[in-house]
């Protein structure tokens, strides 16, 4: 069995092993990490030899840490990351480069249709009828997107939304509310097979699926990092946030979508979002611009150029072929946009 785990912001850990009678055998750890002294590597192998095949990553990490020579230095990885690589080997996890990625980047669409496309495309990936897909959103109208479990009345000021022509929709993933305008945000979705995150905890999967965009931002001169559970942050402030939804059917799939602030009308956002006022108050902050830092100021680049560089970074690392939603997918999405995502029953399901 073979497992790989690229540590977010760190190095690649590779594990090859067999399982006999419920225990790990023939364990060999490798990677592009840094490790001192040399004898620490065989010590890691020996620590994992004979470990129960059902041990979780933390239990495996504890075995490794107990076996390391005094003064061991691990740079770019950790004992837990080795444990994760073992779990991924046992789960027959796939890697980014094992898949043929498709890009969907089409013209502006309504907020409700975006919600529906996320559901339909991810269901198609789960069923094996669609390759893993990176979809970049273009907004046809300003919107507030609330999390699946948020209270509508607690998150949105209806008078403020009406005043600014803001559409309110509810997504299928959890997390907090997002305020978006056509040229002020960069939003994308990853619809990936469950095998890509096999062996990862829920929290680890966020960091793993966000790692490519951190590299893309780094290429643009932004030092950004993953901030648990679901934020992308920089020294200048928060850049964006992610949310996820697991979908069954077939072999299963994961929807991971991210909204990043390119530019922001802080006053308008606070006129529409009630939660924004509460969070700012909790932190003793009066200005939303101190909480969500625009990419425009950090890069000096047009929004379109940032998206192009993000896609180029993804394409260079993993490959990316341009595609589109099929006629059948669009028909299903348009029906869902009308019957589900535009309905009061769904939007106000948590009043």
CSV table of C-alpha atoms in Angstrom, one decimal:
chain,number,residue,atom,x,y,z
A,1,UNK,CA,0.0,0.0,0.0
A,2,UNK,CA,1.2,3.5,-0.8
A,3,UNK,CA,0.2,6.7,0.8
A,4,UNK,CA,1.2,10.3,0.3
A,5,UNK,CA,0.5,13.5,2.3
A,6,UNK,CA,1.6,16.9,1.4
A,7,UNK,CA,1.9,18.9,4.6
A,8,UNK,CA,0.1,22.2,4.1
A,9,UNK,CA,2.9,24.8,3.9
A,10,UNK,CA,5.4,22.0,4.4
A,11,UNK,CA,6.9,18.9,2.7
A,12,UNK,CA,5.7,15.7,1.2
A,13,UNK,CA,5.5,12.5,3.3
A,14,UNK,CA,5.4,9.2,1.5
A,15,UNK,CA,4.7,5.8,3.2
A,16,UNK,CA,4.8,2.3,1.7
A,17,UNK,CA,3.5,-0.6,3.8
A,18,UNK,CA,1.7,-3.9,4.0
A,19,UNK,CA,-0.8,-5.3,6.5
A,20,UNK,CA,-0.6,-8.8,7.9
A,21,UNK,CA,-2.9,-10.1,10.7
A,22,UNK,CA,-4.2,-6.6,11.4
A,23,UNK,CA,-0.7,-5.0,11.9
A,24,UNK,CA,1.5,-2.8,9.8
A,25,UNK,CA,4.5,-4.6,8.2
A,26,UNK,CA,7.3,-3.6,5.9
A,27,UNK,CA,6.8,0.1,6.7
A,28,UNK,CA,9.1,2.5,4.8
A,29,UNK,CA,8.8,6.3,5.2
A,30,UNK,CA,10.3,8.7,2.7
A,31,UNK,CA,9.8,12.3,1.5
A,32,UNK,CA,11.4,15.6,0.7
A,33,UNK,CA,11.4,16.7,4.3
A,34,UNK,CA,14.4,17.4,6.5
A,35,UNK,CA,15.3,15.2,9.4
A,36,UNK,CA,18.2,15.0,11.8
A,37,UNK,CA,19.9,12.8,12.8
A,38,UNK,CA,20.0,10.2,10.0
A,39,UNK,CA,19.1,7.4,12.4
A,40,UNK,CA,15.8,9.0,13.1
A,41,UNK,CA,14.4,7.7,9.8
A,42,UNK,CA,14.8,4.0,10.6
A,43,UNK,CA,13.6,4.7,14.1
A,44,UNK,CA,10.3,6.0,12.6
A,45,UNK,CA,10.0,2.8,10.4
A,46,UNK,CA,10.6,0.6,13.5
A,47,UNK,CA,8.1,2.5,15.5
A,48,UNK,CA,5.4,1.9,13.0
A,49,UNK,CA,6.3,-1.8,12.4
A,50,UNK,CA,3.7,-3.9,14.1
A,51,UNK,CA,1.4,-1.0,14.9
A,52,UNK,CA,-2.4,-1.9,14.8
A,53,UNK,CA,-3.8,-1.2,11.3
A,54,UNK,CA,-6.8,0.5,12.9
A,55,UNK,CA,-4.7,2.9,14.9
A,56,UNK,CA,-5.5,6.6,14.2
A,57,UNK,CA,-3.0,9.2,13.2
A,58,UNK,CA,-2.6,10.5,16.7
A,59,UNK,CA,-1.8,7.0,18.1
A,60,UNK,CA,0.7,6.4,15.3
A,61,UNK,CA,2.3,9.8,16.0
A,62,UNK,CA,2.7,8.9,19.7
A,63,UNK,CA,4.5,5.7,18.8
A,64,UNK,CA,6.9,7.7,16.5
A,65,UNK,CA,7.6,10.4,19.1
A,66,UNK,CA,8.4,7.8,21.8
A,67,UNK,CA,10.9,6.2,19.4
A,68,UNK,CA,12.8,9.2,18.1
A,69,UNK,CA,16.4,9.7,19.2
A,70,UNK,CA,17.0,12.6,21.6
A,71,UNK,CA,17.5,15.9,19.9
A,72,UNK,CA,15.7,14.8,16.7
A,73,UNK,CA,14.7,17.8,14.5
A,74,UNK,CA,11.9,17.3,12.0
A,75,UNK,CA,11.5,20.2,9.5
A,76,UNK,CA,8.7,20.4,7.1
A,77,UNK,CA,6.8,17.5,8.6
A,78,UNK,CA,5.8,16.0,12.0
A,79,UNK,CA,5.1,12.7,13.6
A,80,UNK,CA,1.4,13.3,13.1
A,81,UNK,CA,1.9,13.9,9.3
A,82,UNK,CA,3.5,10.5,9.1
A,83,UNK,CA,0.5,9.1,10.8
A,84,UNK,CA,-1.8,10.8,8.3
A,85,UNK,CA,0.2,9.4,5.4
A,86,UNK,CA,-0.2,5.9,6.9
A,87,UNK,CA,-3.9,6.4,7.3
A,88,UNK,CA,-4.1,7.5,3.6
A,89,UNK,CA,-2.2,4.5,2.5
A,90,UNK,CA,-4.6,2.2,4.4
A,91,UNK,CA,-7.6,4.1,3.0
A,92,UNK,CA,-6.2,3.8,-0.6
A,93,UNK,CA,-6.4,7.6,-0.9
A,94,UNK,CA,-5.7,9.3,-4.2
A,95,UNK,CA,-3.5,12.3,-4.8
A,96,UNK,CA,-4.2,15.5,-6.7
A,97,UNK,CA,-2.1,14.3,-9.7
A,98,UNK,CA,-4.0,11.0,-9.9
A,99,UNK,CA,-7.0,12.9,-11.4
A,100,UNK,CA,-7.8,14.7,-14.6
A,101,UNK,CA,-9.1,18.0,-13.4
A,102,UNK,CA,-11.7,20.0,-15.3
A,103,UNK,CA,-12.2,23.8,-15.1
A,104,UNK,CA,-15.6,25.5,-15.3
A,105,UNK,CA,-15.4,29.3,-15.6
A,106,UNK,CA,-18.5,30.7,-17.3
A,107,UNK,CA,-20.3,34.0,-17.3
A,108,UNK,CA,-22.2,35.6,-14.5
A,109,UNK,CA,-25.0,33.5,-13.0
A,110,UNK,CA,-27.6,34.1,-10.4
A,111,UNK,CA,-26.9,33.3,-6.7
A,112,UNK,CA,-29.5,30.5,-6.6
A,113,UNK,CA,-28.0,28.9,-9.7
A,114,UNK,CA,-24.5,28.9,-8.2
A,115,UNK,CA,-25.9,27.1,-5.1
A,116,UNK,CA,-27.6,24.5,-7.4
A,117,UNK,CA,-24.5,24.0,-9.6
A,118,UNK,CA,-22.4,23.2,-6.5
A,119,UNK,CA,-24.8,20.5,-5.5
A,120,UNK,CA,-25.3,19.0,-9.0
A,121,UNK,CA,-21.6,19.0,-10.0
A,122,UNK,CA,-20.5,17.4,-6.7
A,123,UNK,CA,-23.3,14.8,-7.0
A,124,UNK,CA,-22.0,14.0,-10.5
A,125,UNK,CA,-18.4,13.6,-9.2
A,126,UNK,CA,-19.7,11.3,-6.5
A,127,UNK,CA,-21.5,9.2,-9.1
A,128,UNK,CA,-18.3,8.9,-11.2
A,129,UNK,CA,-19.9,10.7,-14.2
A,130,UNK,CA,-17.8,13.9,-13.9
A,131,UNK,CA,-14.1,14.3,-13.3
A,132,UNK,CA,-12.9,16.3,-10.3
A,133,UNK,CA,-13.9,19.9,-11.0
A,134,UNK,CA,-12.6,23.4,-10.2
A,135,UNK,CA,-15.3,25.9,-10.8
A,136,UNK,CA,-14.7,29.7,-10.6
A,137,UNK,CA,-17.9,31.7,-10.0
A,138,UNK,CA,-19.0,34.9,-11.6
A,139,UNK,CA,-21.8,36.7,-9.8
A,140,UNK,CA,-24.9,38.0,-11.7
A,141,UNK,CA,-26.1,39.9,-8.6
A,142,UNK,CA,-25.0,41.0,-5.2
A,143,UNK,CA,-25.8,38.4,-2.6
A,144,UNK,CA,-25.6,37.1,0.9
A,145,UNK,CA,-25.0,33.4,1.2
A,146,UNK,CA,-25.8,32.0,4.6
A,147,UNK,CA,-24.6,28.7,5.9
A,148,UNK,CA,-26.8,25.6,6.0
A,149,UNK,CA,-27.5,25.9,9.7
A,150,UNK,CA,-27.6,29.6,10.3
A,151,UNK,CA,-30.7,31.5,11.4
A,152,UNK,CA,-31.9,33.8,8.6
A,153,UNK,CA,-33.1,36.5,10.9
A,154,UNK,CA,-30.0,36.5,13.0
A,155,UNK,CA,-27.6,36.9,10.0
A,156,UNK,CA,-29.4,39.2,7.6
A,157,UNK,CA,-31.0,42.6,8.0
A,158,UNK,CA,-33.9,42.3,5.4
A,159,UNK,CA,-34.3,46.1,5.1
A,160,UNK,CA,-30.6,46.5,4.4
A,161,UNK,CA,-30.7,43.7,1.9
A,162,UNK,CA,-33.6,45.2,0.1
A,163,UNK,CA,-32.0,48.7,0.2
A,164,UNK,CA,-29.0,47.4,-1.7
A,165,UNK,CA,-30.7,44.9,-4.0
A,166,UNK,CA,-29.0,42.0,-2.3
A,167,UNK,CA,-30.3,38.5,-2.9
A,168,UNK,CA,-30.2,36.1,0.1
A,169,UNK,CA,-29.6,32.4,-0.6
A,170,UNK,CA,-28.7,29.4,1.7
A,171,UNK,CA,-26.0,27.0,0.7
A,172,UNK,CA,-25.8,23.3,1.5
A,173,UNK,CA,-22.5,23.6,3.5
A,174,UNK,CA,-22.1,24.9,7.0
A,175,UNK,CA,-20.1,27.9,8.2
A,176,UNK,CA,-20.9,31.6,8.3
A,177,UNK,CA,-22.5,34.2,6.1
A,178,UNK,CA,-20.7,35.7,3.1
A,179,UNK,CA,-21.4,39.1,1.5
A,180,UNK,CA,-20.5,39.2,-2.2
A,181,UNK,CA,-20.6,41.6,-5.1
A,182,UNK,CA,-19.7,40.9,-8.7
A,183,UNK,CA,-16.3,42.5,-8.9
A,184,UNK,CA,-15.4,42.5,-5.2
A,185,UNK,CA,-15.0,38.8,-4.5
A,186,UNK,CA,-13.2,35.7,-5.9
A,187,UNK,CA,-15.2,32.6,-5.3
A,188,UNK,CA,-14.4,29.0,-6.4
A,189,UNK,CA,-15.6,25.5,-5.7
A,190,UNK,CA,-13.7,22.2,-5.7
A,191,UNK,CA,-15.9,19.1,-6.3
A,192,UNK,CA,-13.6,16.2,-5.5
A,193,UNK,CA,-13.9,12.5,-5.0
A,194,UNK,CA,-13.9,11.4,-1.4
A,195,UNK,CA,-10.8,9.4,-2.0
A,196,UNK,CA,-8.8,12.6,-2.3
A,197,UNK,CA,-9.3,13.3,1.4
A,198,UNK,CA,-9.4,9.7,2.6
A,199,UNK,CA,-7.4,9.3,5.8
A,200,UNK,CA,-7.7,13.0,6.7
A,201,UNK,CA,-9.7,14.3,9.6
A,202,UNK,CA,-12.4,16.8,8.8
A,203,UNK,CA,-10.2,19.7,10.0
A,204,UNK,CA,-7.1,18.4,8.1
A,205,UNK,CA,-9.1,18.2,4.9
A,206,UNK,CA,-9.7,21.9,5.0
A,207,UNK,CA,-6.0,22.6,5.1
A,208,UNK,CA,-5.2,20.0,2.5
A,209,UNK,CA,-7.8,21.4,0.0
A,210,UNK,CA,-6.7,25.0,0.6
A,211,UNK,CA,-3.0,24.3,0.2
A,212,UNK,CA,-3.0,24.9,-3.6
A,213,UNK,CA,-4.4,28.4,-3.3
A,214,UNK,CA,-1.9,29.3,-0.5
A,215,UNK,CA,0.8,28.4,-3.0
A,216,UNK,CA,-0.9,30.5,-5.7
A,217,UNK,CA,-1.1,33.5,-3.3
A,218,UNK,CA,2.6,33.0,-2.4
A,219,UNK,CA,3.5,33.2,-6.1
A,220,UNK,CA,1.8,36.6,-6.1
A,221,UNK,CA,3.8,37.8,-3.1
A,222,UNK,CA,1.2,37.2,-0.4
A,223,UNK,CA,2.3,35.2,2.6
A,224,UNK,CA,-0.9,33.5,3.5
A,225,UNK,CA,-1.7,30.6,5.7
A,226,UNK,CA,-4.6,28.3,6.7
A,227,UNK,CA,-6.2,29.4,10.0
A,228,UNK,CA,-8.3,26.6,11.6
A,229,UNK,CA,-11.0,25.8,11.0
A,230,UNK,CA,-11.8,27.5,7.7
A,231,UNK,CA,-10.1,30.8,7.2
A,232,UNK,CA,-7.3,31.9,4.9
A,233,UNK,CA,-5.3,34.7,6.5
A,234,UNK,CA,-2.3,36.9,6.0
A,235,UNK,CA,-0.3,39.3,8.2
A,236,UNK,CA,-2.6,42.0,6.9
A,237,UNK,CA,-5.8,40.3,8.0
A,238,UNK,CA,-8.3,37.7,6.9
A,239,UNK,CA,-8.4,37.0,3.1
A,240,UNK,CA,-11.3,34.6,2.9
A,241,UNK,CA,-13.1,31.6,4.3
A,242,UNK,CA,-14.0,28.0,3.2
A,243,UNK,CA,-16.9,25.7,3.7
A,244,UNK,CA,-17.5,22.0,3.0
A,245,UNK,CA,-20.2,19.5,2.4
A,246,UNK,CA,-19.9,15.7,2.1
A,247,UNK,CA,-22.2,14.1,-0.4
A,248,UNK,CA,-23.0,10.4,-0.6
A,249,UNK,CA,-23.8,8.4,-3.8
A,250,UNK,CA,-21.4,6.3,-5.7
A,251,UNK,CA,-18.0,6.5,-4.0
A,252,UNK,CA,-18.9,9.8,-2.4
A,253,UNK,CA,-17.6,13.3,-3.0
A,254,UNK,CA,-16.6,16.5,-1.2
A,255,UNK,CA,-17.7,20.0,-2.0
A,256,UNK,CA,-15.1,22.6,-0.8
A,257,UNK,CA,-15.8,26.2,-1.7
A,258,UNK,CA,-13.9,29.4,-0.9
A,259,UNK,CA,-14.8,33.1,-1.1
A,260,UNK,CA,-11.9,35.6,-0.9
A,261,UNK,CA,-12.3,39.4,-0.7
A,262,UNK,CA,-10.8,41.2,-3.6
A,263,UNK,CA,-12.3,44.6,-2.6
A,264,UNK,CA,-15.0,45.3,-0.1
A,265,UNK,CA,-17.7,47.9,0.6
A,266,UNK,CA,-17.5,47.6,4.3
A,267,UNK,CA,-20.3,50.0,5.0
A,268,UNK,CA,-22.7,48.2,2.7
A,269,UNK,CA,-21.7,44.8,4.2
A,270,UNK,CA,-22.4,46.0,7.7
A,271,UNK,CA,-25.8,47.4,6.5
A,272,UNK,CA,-26.8,44.0,5.3
A,273,UNK,CA,-25.1,41.5,7.7
A,274,UNK,CA,-26.1,41.5,11.3
A,275,UNK,CA,-23.5,39.0,12.2
A,276,UNK,CA,-20.8,41.4,10.9
A,277,UNK,CA,-21.8,43.9,13.6
A,278,UNK,CA,-21.7,41.3,16.3
A,279,UNK,CA,-18.3,39.9,15.4
A,280,UNK,CA,-16.8,43.3,15.1
A,281,UNK,CA,-18.2,44.3,18.4
A,282,UNK,CA,-16.9,41.1,20.0
A,283,UNK,CA,-13.4,42.1,18.8
A,284,UNK,CA,-13.7,45.7,19.7
A,285,UNK,CA,-13.2,46.6,16.0
A,286,UNK,CA,-15.2,49.4,14.3
A,287,UNK,CA,-14.0,48.9,10.7
A,288,UNK,CA,-14.8,45.8,8.7
A,289,UNK,CA,-11.8,46.5,6.5
A,290,UNK,CA,-9.6,45.5,9.5
A,291,UNK,CA,-11.2,42.0,9.5
A,292,UNK,CA,-11.4,41.2,5.8
A,293,UNK,CA,-8.4,42.4,3.9
A,294,UNK,CA,-8.9,43.0,0.2
A,295,UNK,CA,-6.6,41.2,-2.3
A,296,UNK,CA,-6.6,44.3,-4.5
A,297,UNK,CA,-4.6,46.2,-2.0
A,298,UNK,CA,-2.2,43.3,-1.2
A,299,UNK,CA,-1.5,42.5,-4.9
A,300,UNK,CA,-2.2,45.7,-6.9
A,301,UNK,CA,-3.5,43.4,-9.6
A,302,UNK,CA,-6.9,43.4,-11.3
A,303,UNK,CA,-9.3,40.8,-10.1
A,304,UNK,CA,-9.2,38.9,-13.4
A,305,UNK,CA,-5.4,38.8,-13.3
A,306,UNK,CA,-5.5,37.2,-9.8
A,307,UNK,CA,-7.9,34.6,-11.1
A,308,UNK,CA,-5.7,33.9,-14.1
A,309,UNK,CA,-2.7,33.4,-11.9
A,310,UNK,CA,-4.6,31.1,-9.5
A,311,UNK,CA,-5.7,28.9,-12.4
A,312,UNK,CA,-2.2,28.9,-13.9
A,313,UNK,CA,-0.8,27.8,-10.5
A,314,UNK,CA,-3.3,25.0,-10.3
A,315,UNK,CA,-2.7,24.0,-13.9
A,316,UNK,CA,1.1,23.9,-13.4
A,317,UNK,CA,0.8,21.7,-10.3
A,318,UNK,CA,-2.0,19.3,-11.2
A,319,UNK,CA,-3.1,19.9,-14.8
A,320,UNK,CA,-6.4,21.5,-15.7
A,321,UNK,CA,-8.6,21.1,-18.8
A,322,UNK,CA,-11.2,23.7,-19.7
A,323,UNK,CA,-14.8,22.3,-19.7
A,324,UNK,CA,-18.4,23.3,-19.0
A,325,UNK,CA,-21.5,22.0,-17.3
A,326,UNK,CA,-23.3,19.6,-19.6
A,327,UNK,CA,-26.8,20.3,-20.9
A,328,UNK,CA,-28.1,17.7,-18.4
A,329,UNK,CA,-26.3,19.2,-15.5
A,330,UNK,CA,-27.5,22.7,-16.3
A,331,UNK,CA,-31.1,21.5,-16.7
A,332,UNK,CA,-30.9,19.9,-13.2
A,333,UNK,CA,-29.2,22.9,-11.7
A,334,UNK,CA,-31.8,25.4,-13.2
A,335,UNK,CA,-34.6,23.2,-11.8
A,336,UNK,CA,-33.0,23.1,-8.3
A,337,UNK,CA,-32.3,26.9,-8.5
A,338,UNK,CA,-36.0,27.5,-9.0
A,339,UNK,CA,-37.6,24.8,-6.8
A,340,UNK,CA,-35.1,24.7,-3.9
A,341,UNK,CA,-32.6,27.5,-3.7
A,342,UNK,CA,-35.1,30.3,-4.6
A,343,UNK,CA,-37.7,29.0,-2.3
A,344,UNK,CA,-38.7,30.5,1.0
A,345,UNK,CA,-38.9,27.0,2.5
A,346,UNK,CA,-35.2,26.4,2.0
A,347,UNK,CA,-33.9,29.9,2.6
A,348,UNK,CA,-35.8,30.3,5.8
A,349,UNK,CA,-35.5,26.7,6.9
A,350,UNK,CA,-33.8,28.0,10.1
A,351,UNK,CA,-35.9,31.2,10.5
